[in-house]
């Protein structure tokens, strides 16, 4: 511990609070600071939290540079317009001359797409010679450009004729980006890779880009003192929700509904199979007319919650949390819900089985099976003593103290 106190750590992520990767990176940064480590976070924009401890934004000049990068990318590469589906990283911001980067003992790369870092900017950071830990929040670091490859395995050797792309020019960019990643990554022994899920760890270990790199499995974390069980009736009353109906919590942002990974249509069909008189929906985000029209049950739109305490109360108000993602790594939302004692229903895909134990703390539905998703909701709401099972499943494996110890061992070189 004493040796680590003088060590300087920098986390690089596009945002300080917007998106799953930002939340995971920020929580890791905060937990490191709580444990006496000198951690900083460098972001292109801070997002909702305007004054986060130890988080530093781009300078005005770099912000303008970043905005230009985004416009160029969306103009040249239409496939990258839906954030988190496909990214080309040929233009970015050089951070290698930033004092916080040059003086760091350990550098964590998180989600660096959308014009933040190009693959050449990553190389400039690697050239500094510091240990660089690439914390993968999706598959992008090991593919030619997609953030989730689904059934495609071309990243195992080379990304050619990508099934997600339709223009020949984009396919050539994909092939070239993969080749450039291989050329750059293979040169630097100081590049190490962290995967939060066993699923992504396995993919990285078999991929051409990372199979010869040091790979470490370290999960995401959440504050178990904030996300904790509360009296359900009190939580429901606080949000003015029904105490007589079973409440299904999920997210239905407009962008998420259009995103091919989110699986909205499967949840919609699953709810159609349920008894409309027994359930109500509780929905993250603002009012969405499309969602309300498509569901046969009452929809309670909560609006945006800007603090984790309110979010914790909402998880406690719900009887079940459902996330129908068709591809996911290690979802913060599942971690949060289970930590609050609320069971989760999701498809058996990606890193989700790391968190959900089938018919123990939740239900793993068969992939794209709406009927089984519906059965999962019914099973979860019928388990009246499941709260402690959900909570203990997180405490045993994902307590922040356990996670930080793994990062310390990594930096000590003991992993």
Tab-separated table of C-alpha atoms in Angstrom:
chain	number	residue	atom	x	y	z
A	1	UNK	CA	0.000	0.000	0.000
A	2	UNK	CA	2.808	2.434	0.938
A	3	UNK	CA	4.532	1.801	-2.384
A	4	UNK	CA	1.307	2.576	-4.256
A	5	UNK	CA	0.724	5.937	-2.520
A	6	UNK	CA	3.315	7.692	-4.640
A	7	UNK	CA	2.121	6.134	-7.881
A	8	UNK	CA	0.155	8.328	-10.286
A	9	UNK	CA	-2.715	6.795	-12.247
A	10	UNK	CA	-4.601	8.366	-15.160
A	11	UNK	CA	-7.834	7.064	-16.659
A	12	UNK	CA	-8.696	8.190	-20.204
A	13	UNK	CA	-12.342	8.031	-21.286
A	14	UNK	CA	-14.525	9.979	-23.720
A	15	UNK	CA	-16.945	11.171	-21.030
A	16	UNK	CA	-16.914	11.561	-17.281
A	17	UNK	CA	-20.446	10.283	-16.730
A	18	UNK	CA	-22.415	9.574	-19.928
A	19	UNK	CA	-22.642	5.907	-20.868
A	20	UNK	CA	-21.800	2.577	-19.261
A	21	UNK	CA	-18.060	2.800	-19.879
A	22	UNK	CA	-17.903	6.296	-18.361
A	23	UNK	CA	-19.762	5.165	-15.259
A	24	UNK	CA	-17.521	2.114	-14.850
A	25	UNK	CA	-14.336	4.143	-15.382
A	26	UNK	CA	-15.422	6.905	-13.010
A	27	UNK	CA	-16.345	4.440	-10.274
A	28	UNK	CA	-12.981	2.742	-10.578
A	29	UNK	CA	-11.240	6.120	-10.425
A	30	UNK	CA	-13.234	7.139	-7.311
A	31	UNK	CA	-12.633	3.834	-5.543
A	32	UNK	CA	-8.908	4.140	-6.193
A	33	UNK	CA	-8.934	7.600	-4.602
A	34	UNK	CA	-10.870	6.251	-1.612
A	35	UNK	CA	-8.098	3.704	-1.186
A	36	UNK	CA	-5.410	6.386	-1.098
A	37	UNK	CA	-4.239	6.050	-4.698
A	38	UNK	CA	-3.359	9.153	-6.744
A	39	UNK	CA	-5.917	8.700	-9.511
A	40	UNK	CA	-6.986	11.251	-12.120
A	41	UNK	CA	-9.398	11.011	-15.026
A	42	UNK	CA	-9.009	12.823	-18.348
A	43	UNK	CA	-12.162	13.227	-20.456
A	44	UNK	CA	-13.268	15.036	-23.606
A	45	UNK	CA	-16.380	16.249	-21.778
A	46	UNK	CA	-17.665	15.676	-18.273
A	47	UNK	CA	-21.308	15.151	-19.076
A	48	UNK	CA	-23.919	15.501	-16.354
A	49	UNK	CA	-21.581	15.710	-13.369
A	50	UNK	CA	-20.010	19.124	-13.895
A	51	UNK	CA	-17.505	19.005	-11.048
A	52	UNK	CA	-16.280	15.506	-10.448
A	53	UNK	CA	-13.414	14.958	-8.065
A	54	UNK	CA	-10.155	14.391	-9.878
A	55	UNK	CA	-11.763	14.595	-13.343
A	56	UNK	CA	-10.218	16.968	-15.883
A	57	UNK	CA	-11.701	18.061	-19.198
A	58	UNK	CA	-9.997	18.852	-22.448
A	59	UNK	CA	-8.765	22.408	-22.907
A	60	UNK	CA	-10.973	24.644	-25.078
A	61	UNK	CA	-8.574	24.115	-27.973
A	62	UNK	CA	-8.722	20.345	-27.640
A	63	UNK	CA	-12.517	20.459	-27.261
A	64	UNK	CA	-12.776	22.209	-30.626
A	65	UNK	CA	-10.356	19.691	-32.119
A	66	UNK	CA	-12.505	16.868	-30.756
A	67	UNK	CA	-15.722	18.347	-32.198
A	68	UNK	CA	-14.079	18.629	-35.614
A	69	UNK	CA	-12.977	14.974	-35.320
A	70	UNK	CA	-16.564	13.906	-34.646
A	71	UNK	CA	-17.894	15.845	-37.646
A	72	UNK	CA	-15.213	14.422	-39.937
A	73	UNK	CA	-15.875	10.861	-38.742
A	74	UNK	CA	-19.619	11.119	-39.262
A	75	UNK	CA	-19.100	12.619	-42.701
A	76	UNK	CA	-16.536	10.073	-43.900
A	77	UNK	CA	-17.813	7.015	-42.051
A	78	UNK	CA	-21.649	6.916	-41.890
A	79	UNK	CA	-21.432	3.496	-40.202
A	80	UNK	CA	-20.175	5.234	-37.037
A	81	UNK	CA	-23.199	7.537	-36.617
A	82	UNK	CA	-24.935	5.290	-34.080
A	83	UNK	CA	-22.594	5.487	-31.102
A	84	UNK	CA	-21.404	2.132	-29.847
A	85	UNK	CA	-22.121	0.151	-33.019
A	86	UNK	CA	-19.126	0.879	-35.262
A	87	UNK	CA	-16.107	3.160	-34.939
A	88	UNK	CA	-13.226	4.154	-37.201
A	89	UNK	CA	-10.366	5.762	-35.280
A	90	UNK	CA	-8.160	7.422	-37.874
A	91	UNK	CA	-8.428	10.911	-36.375
A	92	UNK	CA	-8.189	11.880	-32.714
A	93	UNK	CA	-6.466	14.099	-30.162
A	94	UNK	CA	-2.814	13.692	-29.230
A	95	UNK	CA	-2.713	13.413	-25.428
A	96	UNK	CA	0.866	12.201	-25.159
A	97	UNK	CA	2.120	15.718	-24.424
A	98	UNK	CA	-0.344	16.324	-21.571
A	99	UNK	CA	1.482	16.624	-18.233
A	100	UNK	CA	-0.891	14.251	-16.460
A	101	UNK	CA	-0.182	11.607	-19.099
A	102	UNK	CA	3.576	12.128	-19.281
A	103	UNK	CA	3.920	12.056	-15.494
A	104	UNK	CA	1.657	9.035	-14.933
A	105	UNK	CA	3.067	5.751	-13.669
A	106	UNK	CA	0.055	3.799	-14.961
A	107	UNK	CA	-2.314	4.723	-17.795
A	108	UNK	CA	-5.794	3.210	-18.184
A	109	UNK	CA	-7.501	3.452	-21.570
A	110	UNK	CA	-11.269	3.029	-21.399
A	111	UNK	CA	-13.786	4.023	-24.139
A	112	UNK	CA	-11.720	6.292	-26.399
A	113	UNK	CA	-13.776	6.354	-29.620
A	114	UNK	CA	-15.911	9.077	-31.224
A	115	UNK	CA	-12.926	11.252	-32.149
A	116	UNK	CA	-11.125	11.145	-28.801
A	117	UNK	CA	-8.087	8.993	-29.613
A	118	UNK	CA	-7.030	7.595	-32.954
A	119	UNK	CA	-5.085	4.338	-33.079
A	120	UNK	CA	-2.044	6.516	-33.806
A	121	UNK	CA	-2.732	8.561	-30.658
A	122	UNK	CA	-2.811	5.279	-28.735
A	123	UNK	CA	0.630	4.496	-30.162
A	124	UNK	CA	1.947	7.888	-29.049
A	125	UNK	CA	0.862	7.035	-25.498
A	126	UNK	CA	2.442	3.578	-25.745
A	127	UNK	CA	5.708	5.169	-26.856
A	128	UNK	CA	5.968	6.878	-23.452
A	129	UNK	CA	6.919	3.467	-22.097
A	130	UNK	CA	4.503	3.481	-19.153
A	131	UNK	CA	2.327	0.419	-18.420
A	132	UNK	CA	-0.880	0.963	-20.397
A	133	UNK	CA	-3.925	-1.048	-19.311
A	134	UNK	CA	-6.641	-1.137	-21.947
A	135	UNK	CA	-9.864	-1.722	-20.003
A	136	UNK	CA	-12.215	-3.163	-22.622
A	137	UNK	CA	-15.822	-2.089	-22.268
A	138	UNK	CA	-16.811	-3.828	-25.506
A	139	UNK	CA	-15.139	-5.690	-28.379
A	140	UNK	CA	-13.856	-2.661	-30.319
A	141	UNK	CA	-10.198	-2.895	-29.224
A	142	UNK	CA	-9.893	-6.371	-30.767
A	143	UNK	CA	-11.927	-5.917	-33.988
A	144	UNK	CA	-11.653	-3.960	-37.213
A	145	UNK	CA	-14.278	-1.503	-36.008
A	146	UNK	CA	-17.437	-3.129	-34.630
A	147	UNK	CA	-18.179	-2.870	-30.925
A	148	UNK	CA	-19.894	-6.262	-30.890
A	149	UNK	CA	-19.248	-8.933	-33.521
A	150	UNK	CA	-22.238	-11.177	-32.712
A	151	UNK	CA	-21.646	-14.465	-34.593
A	152	UNK	CA	-18.779	-13.136	-36.713
A	153	UNK	CA	-15.335	-14.524	-35.795
A	154	UNK	CA	-13.218	-12.775	-38.419
A	155	UNK	CA	-11.363	-10.834	-35.697
A	156	UNK	CA	-9.635	-14.143	-34.847
A	157	UNK	CA	-7.469	-13.744	-37.958
A	158	UNK	CA	-8.357	-10.628	-39.946
A	159	UNK	CA	-11.407	-8.447	-40.451
A	160	UNK	CA	-12.394	-8.648	-44.095
A	161	UNK	CA	-15.857	-8.453	-45.696
A	162	UNK	CA	-17.471	-7.288	-42.469
A	163	UNK	CA	-21.122	-8.482	-42.329
A	164	UNK	CA	-22.160	-5.272	-40.535
A	165	UNK	CA	-20.943	-2.993	-43.337
A	166	UNK	CA	-22.548	-2.475	-46.732
A	167	UNK	CA	-20.258	-0.092	-48.588
A	168	UNK	CA	-17.090	-1.475	-50.140
A	169	UNK	CA	-15.152	1.601	-48.990
A	170	UNK	CA	-16.133	0.964	-45.368
A	171	UNK	CA	-15.031	-2.655	-45.665
A	172	UNK	CA	-11.625	-1.495	-46.885
A	173	UNK	CA	-11.386	0.911	-43.935
A	174	UNK	CA	-12.271	-1.955	-41.606
A	175	UNK	CA	-9.548	-4.180	-43.041
A	176	UNK	CA	-7.001	-1.358	-42.922
A	177	UNK	CA	-7.884	-0.404	-39.333
A	178	UNK	CA	-7.480	-4.012	-38.214
A	179	UNK	CA	-4.092	-4.257	-39.916
A	180	UNK	CA	-2.946	-0.986	-38.355
A	181	UNK	CA	-4.053	-2.132	-34.919
A	182	UNK	CA	-2.054	-5.326	-35.367
A	183	UNK	CA	1.006	-3.430	-36.568
A	184	UNK	CA	0.877	-1.030	-33.617
A	185	UNK	CA	-0.212	-3.335	-30.787
A	186	UNK	CA	2.311	-6.055	-31.597
A	187	UNK	CA	5.232	-3.630	-31.112
A	188	UNK	CA	4.589	-2.704	-27.477
A	189	UNK	CA	5.058	-5.049	-24.529
A	190	UNK	CA	3.779	-2.344	-22.150
A	191	UNK	CA	0.247	-2.760	-23.526
A	192	UNK	CA	-1.815	-4.989	-21.226
A	193	UNK	CA	-5.504	-5.808	-21.527
A	194	UNK	CA	-8.231	-5.916	-18.854
A	195	UNK	CA	-11.557	-7.662	-19.509
A	196	UNK	CA	-14.388	-7.215	-16.972
A	197	UNK	CA	-16.232	-10.376	-18.061
A	198	UNK	CA	-15.033	-13.943	-18.556
A	199	UNK	CA	-16.739	-13.829	-21.968
A	200	UNK	CA	-14.663	-10.889	-23.200
A	201	UNK	CA	-11.536	-12.338	-21.569
A	202	UNK	CA	-11.976	-15.495	-23.643
A	203	UNK	CA	-12.566	-13.529	-26.860
A	204	UNK	CA	-9.440	-11.441	-26.261
A	205	UNK	CA	-7.340	-14.526	-25.487
A	206	UNK	CA	-8.235	-16.070	-28.856
A	207	UNK	CA	-8.100	-12.863	-30.940
A	208	UNK	CA	-5.229	-12.104	-33.287
A	209	UNK	CA	-4.665	-8.659	-31.769
A	210	UNK	CA	-4.446	-9.650	-28.094
A	211	UNK	CA	-3.721	-13.377	-27.815
A	212	UNK	CA	-0.032	-12.660	-27.180
A	213	UNK	CA	-0.681	-9.859	-24.680
A	214	UNK	CA	-1.014	-10.112	-20.927
A	215	UNK	CA	-4.742	-10.471	-20.282
A	216	UNK	CA	-6.352	-9.853	-16.905
A	217	UNK	CA	-9.924	-10.457	-15.790
A	218	UNK	CA	-11.107	-7.702	-13.412
A	219	UNK	CA	-14.855	-6.912	-13.168
A	220	UNK	CA	-16.564	-3.524	-12.888
A	221	UNK	CA	-17.658	-2.308	-9.467
A	222	UNK	CA	-20.390	-0.258	-7.818
A	223	UNK	CA	-20.696	1.336	-4.391
A	224	UNK	CA	-22.459	-1.325	-2.309
A	225	UNK	CA	-23.081	1.249	0.425
A	226	UNK	CA	-25.236	3.252	-1.985
A	227	UNK	CA	-26.761	0.394	-3.968
A	228	UNK	CA	-28.251	-1.577	-1.090
A	229	UNK	CA	-31.633	-3.065	-0.118
A	230	UNK	CA	-34.336	-0.777	1.286
A	231	UNK	CA	-37.937	-1.280	2.352
A	232	UNK	CA	-39.791	-1.846	-0.921
A	233	UNK	CA	-43.072	-0.219	0.070
A	234	UNK	CA	-41.258	2.947	1.136
A	235	UNK	CA	-39.318	3.028	-2.147
A	236	UNK	CA	-42.518	2.650	-4.182
A	237	UNK	CA	-44.263	5.411	-2.270
A	238	UNK	CA	-41.299	7.736	-2.752
A	239	UNK	CA	-41.747	7.467	-6.542
A	240	UNK	CA	-45.559	7.418	-6.238
A	241	UNK	CA	-45.744	3.912	-7.719
A	242	UNK	CA	-48.361	1.222	-7.206
A	243	UNK	CA	-47.873	-1.064	-4.212
A	244	UNK	CA	-50.450	-3.571	-5.464
A	245	UNK	CA	-48.943	-4.209	-8.930
A	246	UNK	CA	-45.720	-5.990	-9.872
A	247	UNK	CA	-43.319	-3.379	-11.234
A	248	UNK	CA	-41.062	-4.159	-14.212
A	249	UNK	CA	-38.116	-1.777	-14.445
A	250	UNK	CA	-36.272	-1.208	-17.725
A	251	UNK	CA	-34.756	1.494	-19.910
A	252	UNK	CA	-36.318	2.693	-23.157
A	253	UNK	CA	-34.411	5.716	-24.405
A	254	UNK	CA	-35.123	6.598	-28.035
A	255	UNK	CA	-31.506	5.890	-29.015
A	256	UNK	CA	-31.598	2.571	-27.202
A	257	UNK	CA	-34.738	1.474	-29.004
A	258	UNK	CA	-33.021	2.011	-32.353
A	259	UNK	CA	-29.770	0.357	-31.261
A	260	UNK	CA	-29.572	-3.206	-32.586
A	261	UNK	CA	-27.865	-4.369	-29.390
A	262	UNK	CA	-30.595	-3.326	-26.966
A	263	UNK	CA	-33.288	-5.840	-27.935
A	264	UNK	CA	-36.291	-3.602	-27.244
A	265	UNK	CA	-38.671	-5.548	-29.505
A	266	UNK	CA	-38.099	-8.745	-27.511
A	267	UNK	CA	-39.034	-7.084	-24.234
A	268	UNK	CA	-42.085	-5.536	-25.871
A	269	UNK	CA	-43.325	-8.950	-27.043
A	270	UNK	CA	-42.560	-10.540	-23.667
A	271	UNK	CA	-44.726	-7.949	-21.892
A	272	UNK	CA	-47.549	-8.584	-24.375
A	273	UNK	CA	-47.638	-12.177	-23.068
A	274	UNK	CA	-48.084	-11.052	-19.445
A	275	UNK	CA	-51.348	-10.453	-17.599
A	276	UNK	CA	-51.925	-6.731	-18.111
A	277	UNK	CA	-53.898	-6.401	-14.872
A	278	UNK	CA	-51.009	-7.600	-12.689
A	279	UNK	CA	-48.107	-5.484	-13.926
A	280	UNK	CA	-46.951	-1.932	-14.489
A	281	UNK	CA	-43.812	-0.719	-16.269
A	282	UNK	CA	-41.308	1.604	-14.616
A	283	UNK	CA	-39.071	3.196	-17.216
A	284	UNK	CA	-35.742	4.987	-16.967
A	285	UNK	CA	-35.795	8.260	-18.855
A	286	UNK	CA	-38.258	10.795	-20.187
A	287	UNK	CA	-41.752	10.175	-21.544
A	288	UNK	CA	-41.712	8.084	-24.716
A	289	UNK	CA	-44.969	8.031	-26.673
A	290	UNK	CA	-43.869	5.062	-28.810
A	291	UNK	CA	-43.219	2.875	-25.766
A	292	UNK	CA	-46.519	3.816	-24.158
A	293	UNK	CA	-48.419	2.946	-27.346
A	294	UNK	CA	-46.670	-0.398	-27.779
A	295	UNK	CA	-47.249	-1.728	-24.251
A	296	UNK	CA	-50.591	-2.948	-22.860
A	297	UNK	CA	-49.689	-2.031	-19.266
A	298	UNK	CA	-49.451	1.301	-17.466
A	299	UNK	CA	-46.100	3.014	-18.075
A	300	UNK	CA	-44.484	5.094	-15.336
A	301	UNK	CA	-41.774	7.289	-16.859
A	302	UNK	CA	-39.364	8.337	-14.130
A	303	UNK	CA	-37.371	10.937	-16.032
A	304	UNK	CA	-33.608	11.351	-15.742
A	305	UNK	CA	-32.007	10.530	-12.413
A	306	UNK	CA	-28.781	12.409	-11.852
A	307	UNK	CA	-27.624	10.812	-8.611
A	308	UNK	CA	-26.946	7.244	-7.543
A	309	UNK	CA	-29.015	7.488	-4.345
A	310	UNK	CA	-32.229	8.101	-6.320
A	311	UNK	CA	-31.260	5.320	-8.709
A	312	UNK	CA	-30.794	2.940	-5.782
A	313	UNK	CA	-34.271	3.770	-4.453
A	314	UNK	CA	-35.731	3.104	-7.912
A	315	UNK	CA	-34.132	-0.356	-8.121
A	316	UNK	CA	-35.602	-1.079	-4.695
A	317	UNK	CA	-39.061	0.057	-5.829
A	318	UNK	CA	-39.029	-2.443	-8.711
A	319	UNK	CA	-39.980	-6.100	-8.348
A	320	UNK	CA	-37.796	-7.105	-11.279
A	321	UNK	CA	-35.309	-5.403	-13.577
A	322	UNK	CA	-35.233	-6.530	-17.217
A	323	UNK	CA	-32.469	-5.872	-19.727
A	324	UNK	CA	-33.073	-7.580	-23.108
A	325	UNK	CA	-29.630	-6.791	-24.594
A	326	UNK	CA	-28.545	-8.966	-27.507
A	327	UNK	CA	-24.872	-8.214	-26.813
A	328	UNK	CA	-23.344	-6.948	-23.592
A	329	UNK	CA	-20.109	-7.093	-21.664
A	330	UNK	CA	-20.602	-6.542	-17.926
A	331	UNK	CA	-23.651	-4.274	-17.470
A	332	UNK	CA	-23.502	-1.756	-14.623
A	333	UNK	CA	-27.291	-1.858	-14.389
A	334	UNK	CA	-27.364	-5.570	-13.537
A	335	UNK	CA	-24.639	-5.072	-10.943
A	336	UNK	CA	-26.600	-2.183	-9.394
A	337	UNK	CA	-29.957	-3.963	-9.359
A	338	UNK	CA	-28.602	-7.131	-7.756
A	339	UNK	CA	-26.683	-5.101	-5.195
A	340	UNK	CA	-30.032	-3.526	-4.244
A	341	UNK	CA	-31.571	-6.979	-3.893
A	342	UNK	CA	-33.765	-6.759	-7.009
A	343	UNK	CA	-33.634	-9.815	-9.323
A	344	UNK	CA	-32.758	-9.425	-12.995
A	345	UNK	CA	-34.009	-11.063	-16.192
A	346	UNK	CA	-31.752	-11.023	-19.259
A	347	UNK	CA	-30.764	-13.130	-22.215
A	348	UNK	CA	-28.010	-15.673	-21.671
A	349	UNK	CA	-25.427	-13.784	-23.707
A	350	UNK	CA	-21.998	-12.135	-23.420
A	351	UNK	CA	-20.808	-11.382	-19.901
A	352	UNK	CA	-24.293	-11.397	-18.357
A	353	UNK	CA	-23.962	-14.982	-16.968
A	354	UNK	CA	-21.078	-13.717	-14.797
A	355	UNK	CA	-23.671	-11.766	-12.828
A	356	UNK	CA	-26.934	-13.710	-13.087
A	357	UNK	CA	-27.172	-17.219	-11.646
A	358	UNK	CA	-30.150	-18.837	-13.348
A	359	UNK	CA	-33.122	-19.235	-10.984
A	360	UNK	CA	-31.040	-18.045	-8.052
A	361	UNK	CA	-30.619	-14.255	-8.201
A	362	UNK	CA	-32.430	-13.875	-11.514
A	363	UNK	CA	-33.322	-15.598	-14.747
A	364	UNK	CA	-31.222	-16.212	-17.869
A	365	UNK	CA	-33.648	-16.442	-20.778
A	366	UNK	CA	-32.872	-18.279	-23.993
A	367	UNK	CA	-31.411	-15.930	-26.599
A	368	UNK	CA	-34.085	-13.903	-28.434
A	369	UNK	CA	-36.834	-16.051	-26.887
A	370	UNK	CA	-39.672	-13.673	-25.906
A	371	UNK	CA	-41.698	-16.429	-24.272
A	372	UNK	CA	-38.778	-17.389	-22.042
A	373	UNK	CA	-38.157	-13.723	-21.215
A	374	UNK	CA	-41.770	-13.545	-20.049
A	375	UNK	CA	-41.305	-16.717	-17.962
A	376	UNK	CA	-38.269	-15.106	-16.367
A	377	UNK	CA	-40.286	-12.040	-15.319
A	378	UNK	CA	-42.979	-14.266	-13.806
A	379	UNK	CA	-40.418	-16.382	-11.971
A	380	UNK	CA	-38.618	-13.382	-10.484
A	381	UNK	CA	-41.733	-11.622	-9.178
A	382	UNK	CA	-42.879	-14.860	-7.521
A	383	UNK	CA	-39.692	-15.169	-5.423
A	384	UNK	CA	-40.538	-13.391	-2.193
A	385	UNK	CA	-37.272	-14.123	-0.355
A	386	UNK	CA	-34.866	-13.418	-3.195
A	387	UNK	CA	-33.554	-10.059	-1.977
A	388	UNK	CA	-30.794	-11.472	0.230
A	389	UNK	CA	-29.739	-13.965	-2.451
A	390	UNK	CA	-29.322	-11.123	-4.971
A	391	UNK	CA	-27.386	-8.948	-2.543
A	392	UNK	CA	-25.027	-11.697	-1.327
A	393	UNK	CA	-24.209	-12.756	-4.922
A	394	UNK	CA	-22.652	-9.315	-5.437
A	395	UNK	CA	-21.006	-8.954	-2.018
A	396	UNK	CA	-19.163	-12.273	-2.354
A	397	UNK	CA	-17.659	-11.649	-5.787
A	398	UNK	CA	-17.822	-7.951	-6.654
A	399	UNK	CA	-17.244	-5.904	-3.504
A	400	UNK	CA	-15.176	-2.776	-4.326
A	401	UNK	CA	-12.433	-3.833	-1.911
A	402	UNK	CA	-11.930	-7.109	-3.780
A	403	UNK	CA	-11.823	-5.341	-7.145
A	404	UNK	CA	-9.327	-2.674	-6.033
A	405	UNK	CA	-7.020	-5.351	-4.616
A	406	UNK	CA	-6.881	-6.934	-8.082
A	407	UNK	CA	-5.891	-3.607	-9.626
A	408	UNK	CA	-3.198	-3.115	-6.987
A	409	UNK	CA	-1.793	-6.583	-7.697
A	410	UNK	CA	-1.788	-5.763	-11.401
A	411	UNK	CA	0.187	-2.576	-10.802
A	412	UNK	CA	2.548	-4.382	-8.396
A	413	UNK	CA	3.147	-6.944	-11.146
A	414	UNK	CA	1.722	-9.783	-9.050
A	415	UNK	CA	-0.834	-10.844	-11.662
